[in-house]
Amino acid sequence: MPSARGRLIRARVSVLENLGLDAFFAAQLGPDDAGLRVGRAVADRGPRLLVRFEVGEALVTIPSRLRGAGAAPVVGDFVLAGGGDEPKVVRVLARRSALARNVAGRTTAEQVLAANVDVVLVVNGLDAGVNPRRLERTLAAIHAGGASPAIVLTKPDLAEDAAGALGEAAASAPGVPVLLASGRTGEGLDALRALLAPGRTGVFTGPSGAGKSTLVNALLGEAVQATGEVREADRRGRHVTAGRRLFSLAGGGAVIDGPGIRELRLWDGAGVAEAFQDVAELAASCRFSDCAHEGEPGCAVLEAVEAGRLDPDRLESLHKLTREIRAQERKQGGAAARAEKQRWRSIHKELRRFQKDRGR
Ligand SMILES: Nc1nc2c(ncn2[C@@H]2O[C@H](COP(=O)(O)OP(=O)(O)OP(=O)(O)O)[C@@H](O)[C@H]2O)c(=O)[nH]1
Ligand SMILES: [Mg+2]
Ligand SMILES: [Zn+2]
C-alpha cells in the first residue's frame, strides 16, 4: 500500500510531461486552443490515431485536410483534439525532431516514421554483425531529422567477436554511444534506460529480427509486443512487428517500437556532416576551404588516410554518399520544375477559357 504522501507525490507527476510535453510544445498553445485537449499520438489506426491524454486514451479521427503526405500526424506527434464524443485532430504541434526516410519511387519524398524523438536506437544483432557502410547512412539520416543516434548491439550470446563488432561500430560512428544489450539476458538494459529518462523519447530502428521488440518487452517488464524468428523463405511474413507504437516506461520516458528497417534511406544531405564529424574536423585543416579530398594539394583528409588515421573505406563511403545526394537533389529539382510547368500550363488554360468566354 503506498502511503498517502506517496500517492500525492505520484499524482503531481504529469503523464504528458513524462512523455515529453515541455516548454517547446507549451509555447505553441494559445488562447484560441481553450476547450481543446492536448495529447500524444501513441499508435496509428489508419484514419484515426490512438492518443494518450493527461487522463486516459482515445481514438481520434484525422480530418481529411490533415491526411495528405507531409501534413499527416504520426506516432509521437503532439496533437490538439476537439469534438467531444467523436474527437478529431484540430492541430498538430510543430515537431522538434523526427525519424524520417526517403521513400522509393519516381521522385524522392520524405516519409516521417516517428515524431519528436530524442534518441534513435539503431539495433543490430551480433548474429548478423554490423555493416559499417549501412550504419553510416543510417546515422546521416538520423542526424538529418534532428535526433541523436545510439547504437545497440543485441544477441551478444550469439556473437563470434563481440569486442570486434563493438570496435567496428564505434569506428563508423564517432561520438555516438555504442552499447551491448539483450532483451533475453537483461544485459545493458540499465544503460538503455539511462537514454530514456523522464521526458525523453526513443525509437527503435534496425533490421527485422534484430531484437527490437524483445528489448521493448524487457524495458516494460512484460511481453507486450510479439517477438519471433523471421523466416527468410516467407517474404511476406518478414516483419514480426507491423505498426509503430509508443510505450510509456515505468520510470518516465517513452519508447517507440516499429517494423524492421534495414537501412534508412537518406532524403537529403543535412545529416552527412554530423555523421562524418571526424572527416569534417580533419577537413578544417585542408589548404582549400572547398577541398573535395580527391587529390587536391594540402589535403589534410588524404594525409590522415595515408598516415592510417582514417579508414579509406570510410572516406570512399562519404564520397559515394555525397554523389548520391547530389543526384537526388537534381532529381528533386527536376520534379519540382515539372510540377511548376504543369501548374502554369493549367493557369494558361484557365486564362484562355476565361478570355474565350468574355469574347462571346
Ligand atoms: N539469442 C538471442 N536471441 C535474441 C536476443 N534478443 C532477441 N532474440 C530473438 O530474436 C528473435 C527476433 O526478435 P524480435 O524482438 O522479434 O525482433 P524485431 O527486431 O522486433 O523484429 P521485427 O519486429 O520483425 O522488426 C526472437 O526470436 C528473439 O527471441 C538475444 O539477445 N539473444
Ligand atoms: Mg518487432
Ligand atoms: Zn581535403
Tab-separated table of C-alpha atoms and ligand atoms in Angstrom:
chain	number	residue	atom	x	y	z
A	1	MET	CA	0.000	0.000	0.000
A	2	PRO	CA	1.580	3.324	-0.958
A	3	SER	CA	1.384	5.985	1.753
A	4	ALA	CA	-0.939	8.975	1.377
A	5	ARG	CA	2.101	11.151	0.820
A	6	GLY	CA	3.388	8.763	-1.834
A	7	ARG	CA	0.053	8.915	-3.632
A	8	LEU	CA	0.062	12.723	-3.542
A	9	ILE	CA	3.556	12.950	-4.996
A	10	ARG	CA	2.671	10.471	-7.709
A	11	ALA	CA	-0.446	12.442	-8.612
A	12	ARG	CA	1.627	15.548	-9.271
A	13	VAL	CA	3.812	13.877	-11.899
A	14	SER	CA	2.258	14.756	-15.239
A	15	VAL	CA	1.754	11.891	-17.673
A	16	LEU	CA	2.331	14.137	-20.674
A	17	GLU	CA	5.430	15.767	-19.166
A	18	ASN	CA	6.897	12.306	-18.705
A	19	LEU	CA	6.021	11.771	-22.354
A	20	GLY	CA	7.967	14.861	-23.417
A	21	LEU	CA	5.418	17.685	-23.298
A	22	ASP	CA	7.718	20.567	-22.378
A	23	ALA	CA	8.126	24.340	-22.876
A	24	PHE	CA	8.798	23.897	-26.602
A	25	PHE	CA	5.301	22.469	-27.114
A	26	ALA	CA	3.567	24.509	-24.387
A	27	ALA	CA	4.724	27.670	-26.192
A	28	GLN	CA	2.674	26.571	-29.209
A	29	LEU	CA	-0.590	26.645	-27.268
A	30	GLY	CA	-2.584	29.854	-27.418
A	31	PRO	CA	-5.846	31.311	-26.077
A	32	ASP	CA	-7.642	30.015	-29.199
A	33	ASP	CA	-6.916	26.484	-28.050
A	34	ALA	CA	-9.101	26.742	-24.946
A	35	GLY	CA	-11.509	23.812	-24.922
A	36	LEU	CA	-9.140	21.580	-26.892
A	37	ARG	CA	-7.242	18.722	-25.319
A	38	VAL	CA	-3.547	18.147	-25.866
A	39	GLY	CA	-2.305	14.598	-26.208
A	40	ARG	CA	0.366	12.462	-27.811
A	41	ALA	CA	-0.231	10.039	-30.669
A	42	VAL	CA	0.773	6.573	-29.459
A	43	ALA	CA	-0.462	4.390	-32.334
A	44	ASP	CA	-1.590	4.713	-35.915
A	45	ARG	CA	-5.021	3.204	-36.696
A	46	GLY	CA	-5.464	4.164	-40.338
A	47	PRO	CA	-7.854	7.130	-40.444
A	48	ARG	CA	-7.525	7.510	-36.697
A	49	LEU	CA	-4.840	7.888	-34.087
A	50	LEU	CA	-4.753	6.426	-30.633
A	51	VAL	CA	-3.967	9.461	-28.480
A	52	ARG	CA	-2.757	9.462	-24.896
A	53	PHE	CA	-4.158	12.383	-22.913
A	54	GLU	CA	-3.249	13.530	-19.423
A	55	VAL	CA	-6.133	11.321	-18.332
A	56	GLY	CA	-6.887	8.300	-20.484
A	57	GLU	CA	-6.534	7.342	-24.130
A	58	ALA	CA	-8.947	7.788	-27.048
A	59	LEU	CA	-9.210	7.150	-30.769
A	60	VAL	CA	-9.099	10.491	-32.543
A	61	THR	CA	-10.098	10.952	-36.193
A	62	ILE	CA	-7.625	12.563	-38.562
A	63	PRO	CA	-9.607	15.009	-40.745
A	64	SER	CA	-9.008	14.658	-44.486
A	65	ARG	CA	-7.219	18.011	-44.680
A	66	LEU	CA	-4.527	16.508	-42.433
A	67	ARG	CA	-4.302	13.174	-44.217
A	68	GLY	CA	-2.129	14.131	-47.181
A	69	ALA	CA	1.554	13.274	-47.238
A	70	GLY	CA	3.567	15.805	-45.302
A	71	ALA	CA	0.788	17.133	-43.077
A	72	ALA	CA	-0.347	13.845	-41.564
A	73	PRO	CA	0.258	13.308	-37.862
A	74	VAL	CA	2.315	10.224	-36.982
A	75	VAL	CA	3.145	8.312	-33.810
A	76	GLY	CA	4.964	10.650	-31.437
A	77	ASP	CA	3.195	13.814	-32.566
A	78	PHE	CA	1.579	16.093	-30.012
A	79	VAL	CA	-1.905	16.937	-31.203
A	80	LEU	CA	-4.803	19.122	-30.128
A	81	ALA	CA	-8.108	17.306	-30.169
A	82	GLY	CA	-11.626	18.681	-30.013
A	83	GLY	CA	-15.118	17.478	-30.729
A	84	GLY	CA	-16.374	15.724	-27.606
A	85	ASP	CA	-17.792	12.251	-28.311
A	86	GLU	CA	-16.174	11.910	-31.717
A	87	PRO	CA	-12.846	13.611	-31.188
A	88	LYS	CA	-10.944	14.994	-34.172
A	89	VAL	CA	-7.413	16.257	-34.574
A	90	VAL	CA	-7.666	20.038	-34.796
A	91	ARG	CA	-3.989	20.842	-34.965
A	92	VAL	CA	-0.643	19.039	-34.942
A	93	LEU	CA	2.022	20.844	-32.920
A	94	ALA	CA	5.262	21.655	-34.726
A	95	ARG	CA	7.791	18.855	-34.341
A	96	ARG	CA	11.056	19.249	-32.565
A	97	SER	CA	12.603	16.339	-34.412
A	98	ALA	CA	11.606	13.310	-36.433
A	99	LEU	CA	12.807	9.994	-37.715
A	100	ALA	CA	12.379	10.224	-41.462
A	101	ARG	CA	13.498	8.430	-44.552
A	102	ASN	CA	13.344	8.702	-48.272
A	103	VAL	CA	10.598	6.621	-49.823
A	104	ALA	CA	11.433	4.870	-53.032
A	105	GLY	CA	9.556	5.967	-56.088
A	106	ARG	CA	9.782	8.052	-59.223
A	107	THR	CA	10.798	11.057	-57.203
A	108	THR	CA	12.239	11.301	-53.730
A	109	ALA	CA	9.966	12.166	-50.864
A	110	GLU	CA	10.393	12.372	-47.145
A	111	GLN	CA	8.391	9.943	-45.067
A	112	VAL	CA	8.179	10.706	-41.369
A	113	LEU	CA	8.196	7.459	-39.397
A	114	ALA	CA	8.043	8.863	-35.873
A	115	ALA	CA	7.843	12.394	-34.481
A	116	ASN	CA	9.522	14.147	-31.566
A	117	VAL	CA	12.176	11.583	-30.842
A	118	ASP	CA	15.239	12.464	-28.790
A	119	VAL	CA	17.224	9.348	-29.431
A	120	VAL	CA	17.101	6.861	-32.291
A	121	LEU	CA	18.284	3.443	-31.176
A	122	VAL	CA	19.850	1.641	-34.106
A	123	VAL	CA	19.572	-2.051	-33.280
A	124	ASN	CA	21.798	-4.666	-34.871
A	125	GLY	CA	22.010	-8.327	-33.904
A	126	LEU	CA	25.503	-9.660	-33.420
A	127	ASP	CA	24.480	-12.863	-35.189
A	128	ALA	CA	24.336	-10.807	-38.384
A	129	GLY	CA	27.028	-8.326	-37.404
A	130	VAL	CA	27.474	-4.652	-38.201
A	131	ASN	CA	27.647	-3.291	-41.717
A	132	PRO	CA	29.710	-0.089	-41.296
A	133	ARG	CA	28.634	1.455	-44.607
A	134	ARG	CA	24.927	0.887	-43.926
A	135	LEU	CA	25.396	2.229	-40.417
A	136	GLU	CA	26.964	5.457	-41.731
A	137	ARG	CA	23.968	6.100	-43.971
A	138	THR	CA	21.524	5.364	-41.229
A	139	LEU	CA	23.328	7.777	-38.897
A	140	ALA	CA	23.299	10.532	-41.524
A	141	ALA	CA	19.533	10.074	-41.948
A	142	ILE	CA	19.027	10.243	-38.171
A	143	HIS	CA	21.039	13.458	-37.840
A	144	ALA	CA	19.054	14.962	-40.713
A	145	GLY	CA	15.896	14.520	-38.620
A	146	GLY	CA	17.378	16.353	-35.658
A	147	ALA	CA	17.592	13.377	-33.267
A	148	SER	CA	20.697	11.828	-31.690
A	149	PRO	CA	21.606	8.269	-32.559
A	150	ALA	CA	22.765	5.470	-30.274
A	151	ILE	CA	23.830	2.043	-31.468
A	152	VAL	CA	22.504	-1.011	-29.683
A	153	LEU	CA	24.153	-4.347	-30.424
A	154	THR	CA	21.930	-7.242	-29.412
A	155	LYS	CA	22.317	-11.024	-29.183
A	156	PRO	CA	25.730	-10.860	-27.508
A	157	ASP	CA	25.298	-14.571	-26.761
A	158	LEU	CA	25.475	-15.299	-30.490
A	159	ALA	CA	28.467	-13.080	-31.230
A	160	GLU	CA	31.652	-14.610	-32.536
A	161	ASP	CA	33.616	-11.498	-31.665
A	162	ALA	CA	31.544	-9.009	-29.657
A	163	ALA	CA	34.501	-6.741	-28.884
A	164	GLY	CA	35.447	-6.623	-32.558
A	165	ALA	CA	31.897	-5.708	-33.590
A	166	LEU	CA	31.765	-3.026	-30.910
A	167	GLY	CA	35.011	-1.537	-32.216
A	168	GLU	CA	33.777	-1.652	-35.787
A	169	ALA	CA	30.529	0.105	-34.891
A	170	ALA	CA	32.389	2.753	-32.887
A	171	ALA	CA	34.778	3.406	-35.791
A	172	SER	CA	31.923	4.175	-38.166
A	173	ALA	CA	30.104	6.269	-35.577
A	174	PRO	CA	32.490	8.674	-33.840
A	175	GLY	CA	30.862	10.354	-30.847
A	176	VAL	CA	27.862	8.006	-30.893
A	177	PRO	CA	27.225	5.796	-27.843
A	178	VAL	CA	27.500	2.094	-28.629
A	179	LEU	CA	26.112	-0.414	-26.187
A	180	LEU	CA	25.607	-4.136	-25.901
A	181	ALA	CA	22.131	-5.078	-24.765
A	182	SER	CA	19.881	-8.080	-24.765
A	183	GLY	CA	16.204	-8.365	-24.047
A	184	ARG	CA	16.780	-12.048	-23.370
A	185	THR	CA	19.578	-11.832	-20.813
A	186	GLY	CA	18.831	-8.356	-19.459
A	187	GLU	CA	22.365	-7.224	-20.217
A	188	GLY	CA	22.734	-3.498	-20.929
A	189	LEU	CA	19.149	-2.601	-20.017
A	190	ASP	CA	20.202	-0.028	-17.428
A	191	ALA	CA	22.354	1.782	-19.976
A	192	LEU	CA	19.376	1.751	-22.333
A	193	ARG	CA	17.059	3.089	-19.617
A	194	ALA	CA	19.520	5.900	-18.932
A	195	LEU	CA	18.996	7.087	-22.525
A	196	LEU	CA	15.230	7.080	-21.969
A	197	ALA	CA	14.981	9.305	-18.898
A	198	PRO	CA	11.674	11.027	-17.999
A	199	GLY	CA	10.589	13.429	-20.732
A	200	ARG	CA	12.702	11.695	-23.346
A	201	THR	CA	11.515	9.527	-26.221
A	202	GLY	CA	13.481	6.863	-28.015
A	203	VAL	CA	12.600	4.982	-31.181
A	204	PHE	CA	13.953	1.608	-32.236
A	205	THR	CA	15.097	1.058	-35.781
A	206	GLY	CA	17.124	-1.699	-37.385
A	207	PRO	CA	16.535	-4.828	-39.427
A	208	SER	CA	13.757	-7.297	-38.782
A	209	GLY	CA	14.736	-9.952	-36.273
A	210	ALA	CA	17.398	-7.783	-34.608
A	211	GLY	CA	15.607	-7.990	-31.272
A	212	LYS	CA	13.883	-4.595	-31.038
A	213	SER	CA	10.582	-5.860	-29.643
A	214	THR	CA	12.418	-8.206	-27.272
A	215	LEU	CA	14.157	-5.117	-25.852
A	216	VAL	CA	10.877	-3.214	-25.590
A	217	ASN	CA	9.337	-6.093	-23.631
A	218	ALA	CA	12.364	-6.224	-21.337
A	219	LEU	CA	12.166	-2.460	-20.723
A	220	LEU	CA	8.443	-2.712	-19.958
A	221	GLY	CA	8.874	-5.815	-17.816
A	222	GLU	CA	6.095	-7.661	-19.677
A	223	ALA	CA	5.581	-9.279	-23.045
A	224	VAL	CA	3.505	-6.557	-24.683
A	225	GLN	CA	4.972	-6.889	-28.166
A	226	ALA	CA	5.045	-10.118	-30.147
A	227	THR	CA	8.522	-11.345	-30.976
A	228	GLY	CA	9.778	-14.164	-33.130
A	229	GLU	CA	12.155	-15.597	-35.630
A	230	VAL	CA	11.900	-14.316	-39.144
A	231	ARG	CA	11.527	-16.960	-41.792
A	232	GLU	CA	13.695	-15.868	-44.687
A	233	ALA	CA	11.703	-18.009	-47.108
A	234	ASP	CA	8.440	-16.290	-46.249
A	235	ARG	CA	8.893	-12.883	-47.840
A	236	ARG	CA	5.520	-11.533	-46.824
A	237	GLY	CA	5.867	-12.537	-43.216
A	238	ARG	CA	9.251	-10.989	-42.748
A	239	HIS	CA	8.302	-8.441	-40.134
A	240	VAL	CA	7.018	-9.602	-36.805
A	241	THR	CA	6.066	-6.071	-35.726
A	242	ALA	CA	3.698	-4.287	-38.128
A	243	GLY	CA	2.709	-0.774	-36.996
A	244	ARG	CA	4.524	1.745	-34.842
A	245	ARG	CA	3.568	2.080	-31.207
A	246	LEU	CA	4.707	4.342	-28.383
A	247	PHE	CA	5.043	2.869	-24.890
A	248	SER	CA	5.404	4.747	-21.618
A	249	LEU	CA	8.174	3.439	-19.392
A	250	ALA	CA	7.670	2.965	-15.674
A	251	GLY	CA	10.450	5.392	-14.783
A	252	GLY	CA	9.101	8.099	-17.117
A	253	GLY	CA	10.245	8.426	-20.691
A	254	ALA	CA	8.904	6.621	-23.720
A	255	VAL	CA	9.985	4.238	-26.406
A	256	ILE	CA	8.584	3.572	-29.878
A	257	ASP	CA	8.728	0.115	-31.439
A	258	GLY	CA	8.127	-0.477	-35.114
A	259	PRO	CA	8.715	-2.733	-38.093
A	260	GLY	CA	12.203	-3.679	-39.185
A	261	ILE	CA	14.117	-1.338	-41.476
A	262	ARG	CA	17.416	-2.429	-42.995
A	263	GLU	CA	18.628	0.999	-43.907
A	264	LEU	CA	17.161	4.463	-43.530
A	265	ARG	CA	17.446	5.898	-46.996
A	266	LEU	CA	18.595	9.488	-46.975
A	267	TRP	CA	16.204	12.100	-48.263
A	268	ASP	CA	18.651	14.964	-48.105
A	269	GLY	CA	22.224	15.697	-47.156
A	270	ALA	CA	21.514	17.601	-43.944
A	271	GLY	CA	22.965	14.968	-41.621
A	272	VAL	CA	26.034	13.885	-43.554
A	273	ALA	CA	28.487	16.324	-41.947
A	274	GLU	CA	27.401	15.177	-38.477
A	275	ALA	CA	27.699	11.505	-39.392
A	276	PHE	CA	31.206	12.206	-40.717
A	277	GLN	CA	32.252	14.560	-37.936
A	278	ASP	CA	35.776	13.107	-37.886
A	279	VAL	CA	36.281	13.902	-41.581
A	280	ALA	CA	34.789	17.370	-41.102
A	281	GLU	CA	37.276	18.058	-38.304
A	282	LEU	CA	40.186	16.943	-40.456
A	283	ALA	CA	38.868	18.976	-43.386
A	284	ALA	CA	39.191	22.152	-41.353
A	285	SER	CA	42.963	21.848	-41.912
A	286	CYS	CA	42.782	21.309	-45.693
A	287	ARG	CA	44.548	24.074	-47.652
A	288	PHE	CA	41.442	24.891	-49.707
A	289	SER	CA	38.231	25.589	-47.865
A	290	ASP	CA	36.232	23.866	-50.642
A	291	CYS	CA	38.564	20.854	-50.772
A	292	ALA	CA	36.777	17.745	-52.040
A	293	HIS	CA	39.526	15.447	-50.638
A	294	GLU	CA	40.056	13.906	-54.029
A	295	GLY	CA	43.709	14.668	-54.656
A	296	GLU	CA	43.984	18.407	-54.052
A	297	PRO	CA	47.332	19.587	-52.657
A	298	GLY	CA	47.462	20.186	-48.908
A	299	CYS	CA	44.503	17.890	-48.197
A	300	ALA	CA	44.512	17.001	-44.502
A	301	VAL	CA	41.920	14.269	-45.034
A	302	LEU	CA	44.014	12.348	-47.563
A	303	GLU	CA	47.038	12.874	-45.321
A	304	ALA	CA	45.125	11.186	-42.495
A	305	VAL	CA	44.261	8.264	-44.777
A	306	GLU	CA	47.912	7.938	-45.734
A	307	ALA	CA	49.003	8.030	-42.100
A	308	GLY	CA	46.461	5.319	-41.252
A	309	ARG	CA	44.359	7.635	-39.093
A	310	LEU	CA	41.290	7.471	-41.343
A	311	ASP	CA	39.847	4.345	-42.922
A	312	PRO	CA	39.930	4.805	-46.732
A	313	ASP	CA	36.653	2.861	-46.994
A	314	ARG	CA	35.033	5.433	-44.757
A	315	LEU	CA	36.218	8.285	-46.974
A	316	GLU	CA	35.014	6.404	-50.055
A	317	SER	CA	31.678	5.927	-48.333
A	318	LEU	CA	31.427	9.689	-47.764
A	319	HIS	CA	32.267	10.391	-51.414
A	320	LYS	CA	29.636	7.919	-52.577
A	321	LEU	CA	27.002	9.390	-50.288
A	322	THR	CA	27.800	12.929	-51.442
A	323	ARG	CA	27.438	11.858	-55.087
A	324	GLU	CA	24.112	10.164	-54.358
A	325	ILE	CA	22.735	13.205	-52.595
A	326	ARG	CA	23.754	15.478	-55.493
A	327	ALA	CA	21.994	13.154	-57.939
A	328	GLN	CA	18.934	13.100	-55.708
A	329	GLU	CA	18.852	16.876	-55.454
A	330	ARG	CA	18.975	17.100	-59.247
A	331	LYS	CA	16.095	14.620	-59.434
A	332	GLN	CA	14.118	16.621	-56.878
A	333	GLY	CA	14.884	19.815	-58.784
A	334	GLY	CA	13.640	18.151	-61.948
A	335	ALA	CA	10.405	17.021	-60.309
A	336	ALA	CA	9.787	20.451	-58.803
A	337	ALA	CA	10.379	22.103	-62.176
A	338	ARG	CA	7.935	19.698	-63.879
A	339	ALA	CA	5.256	20.400	-61.287
A	340	GLU	CA	5.750	24.147	-61.735
A	341	LYS	CA	5.436	23.823	-65.531
A	342	GLN	CA	2.238	21.811	-65.116
A	343	ARG	CA	0.820	24.461	-62.796
A	344	TRP	CA	1.481	27.230	-65.314
A	345	ARG	CA	0.056	25.171	-68.114
A	346	SER	CA	-3.265	24.814	-66.270
A	347	ILE	CA	-3.277	28.522	-65.350
A	348	HIS	CA	-2.808	29.419	-69.017
A	349	LYS	CA	-5.573	27.037	-69.993
A	350	GLU	CA	-7.895	28.697	-67.448
A	351	LEU	CA	-6.967	32.134	-68.769
A	352	ARG	CA	-7.650	31.140	-72.370
A	353	ARG	CA	-11.052	29.755	-71.405
A	354	PHE	CA	-11.827	32.931	-69.476
A	355	GLN	CA	-10.850	35.139	-72.448
A	356	LYS	CA	-12.866	32.988	-74.839
A	357	ASP	CA	-15.936	33.261	-72.574
A	358	ARG	CA	-15.579	37.037	-72.399
A	359	GLY	CA	-15.126	37.299	-76.149
A	360	ARG	CA	-18.500	35.722	-76.742
B	1	LIG	N1	19.986	-15.436	-28.860
B	1	LIG	C1	19.340	-14.293	-28.710
B	1	LIG	N2	18.171	-14.135	-29.329
B	1	LIG	C2	17.518	-12.963	-29.169
B	1	LIG	C3	18.028	-11.901	-28.379
B	1	LIG	N3	17.167	-10.875	-28.453
B	1	LIG	C4	16.155	-11.273	-29.249
B	1	LIG	N4	16.353	-12.548	-29.678
B	1	LIG	C5	15.468	-13.341	-30.546
B	1	LIG	O1	15.479	-12.816	-31.864
B	1	LIG	C6	14.204	-13.031	-32.489
B	1	LIG	C7	13.687	-11.732	-33.080
B	1	LIG	O2	13.414	-10.832	-32.039
B	1	LIG	P1	12.345	-9.636	-32.161
B	1	LIG	O3	12.450	-8.857	-30.898
B	1	LIG	O4	11.022	-10.152	-32.539
B	1	LIG	O5	12.969	-8.830	-33.390
B	1	LIG	P2	12.462	-7.420	-34.000
B	1	LIG	O6	13.690	-6.604	-34.211
B	1	LIG	O7	11.416	-6.835	-33.163
B	1	LIG	O8	11.886	-7.867	-35.419
B	1	LIG	P3	10.733	-7.161	-36.323
B	1	LIG	O9	9.573	-6.872	-35.447
B	1	LIG	O10	10.435	-8.134	-37.411
B	1	LIG	O11	11.370	-5.913	-36.869
B	1	LIG	C8	13.300	-13.601	-31.410
B	1	LIG	O12	13.194	-14.978	-31.590
B	1	LIG	C9	14.026	-13.258	-30.132
B	1	LIG	O13	13.750	-14.173	-29.094
B	1	LIG	C10	19.284	-12.134	-27.712
B	1	LIG	O14	19.822	-11.266	-27.038
B	1	LIG	N5	19.882	-13.331	-27.918
B	2	MG	MG	9.478	-6.333	-33.569
B	3	ZN	ZN	40.821	17.870	-48.253
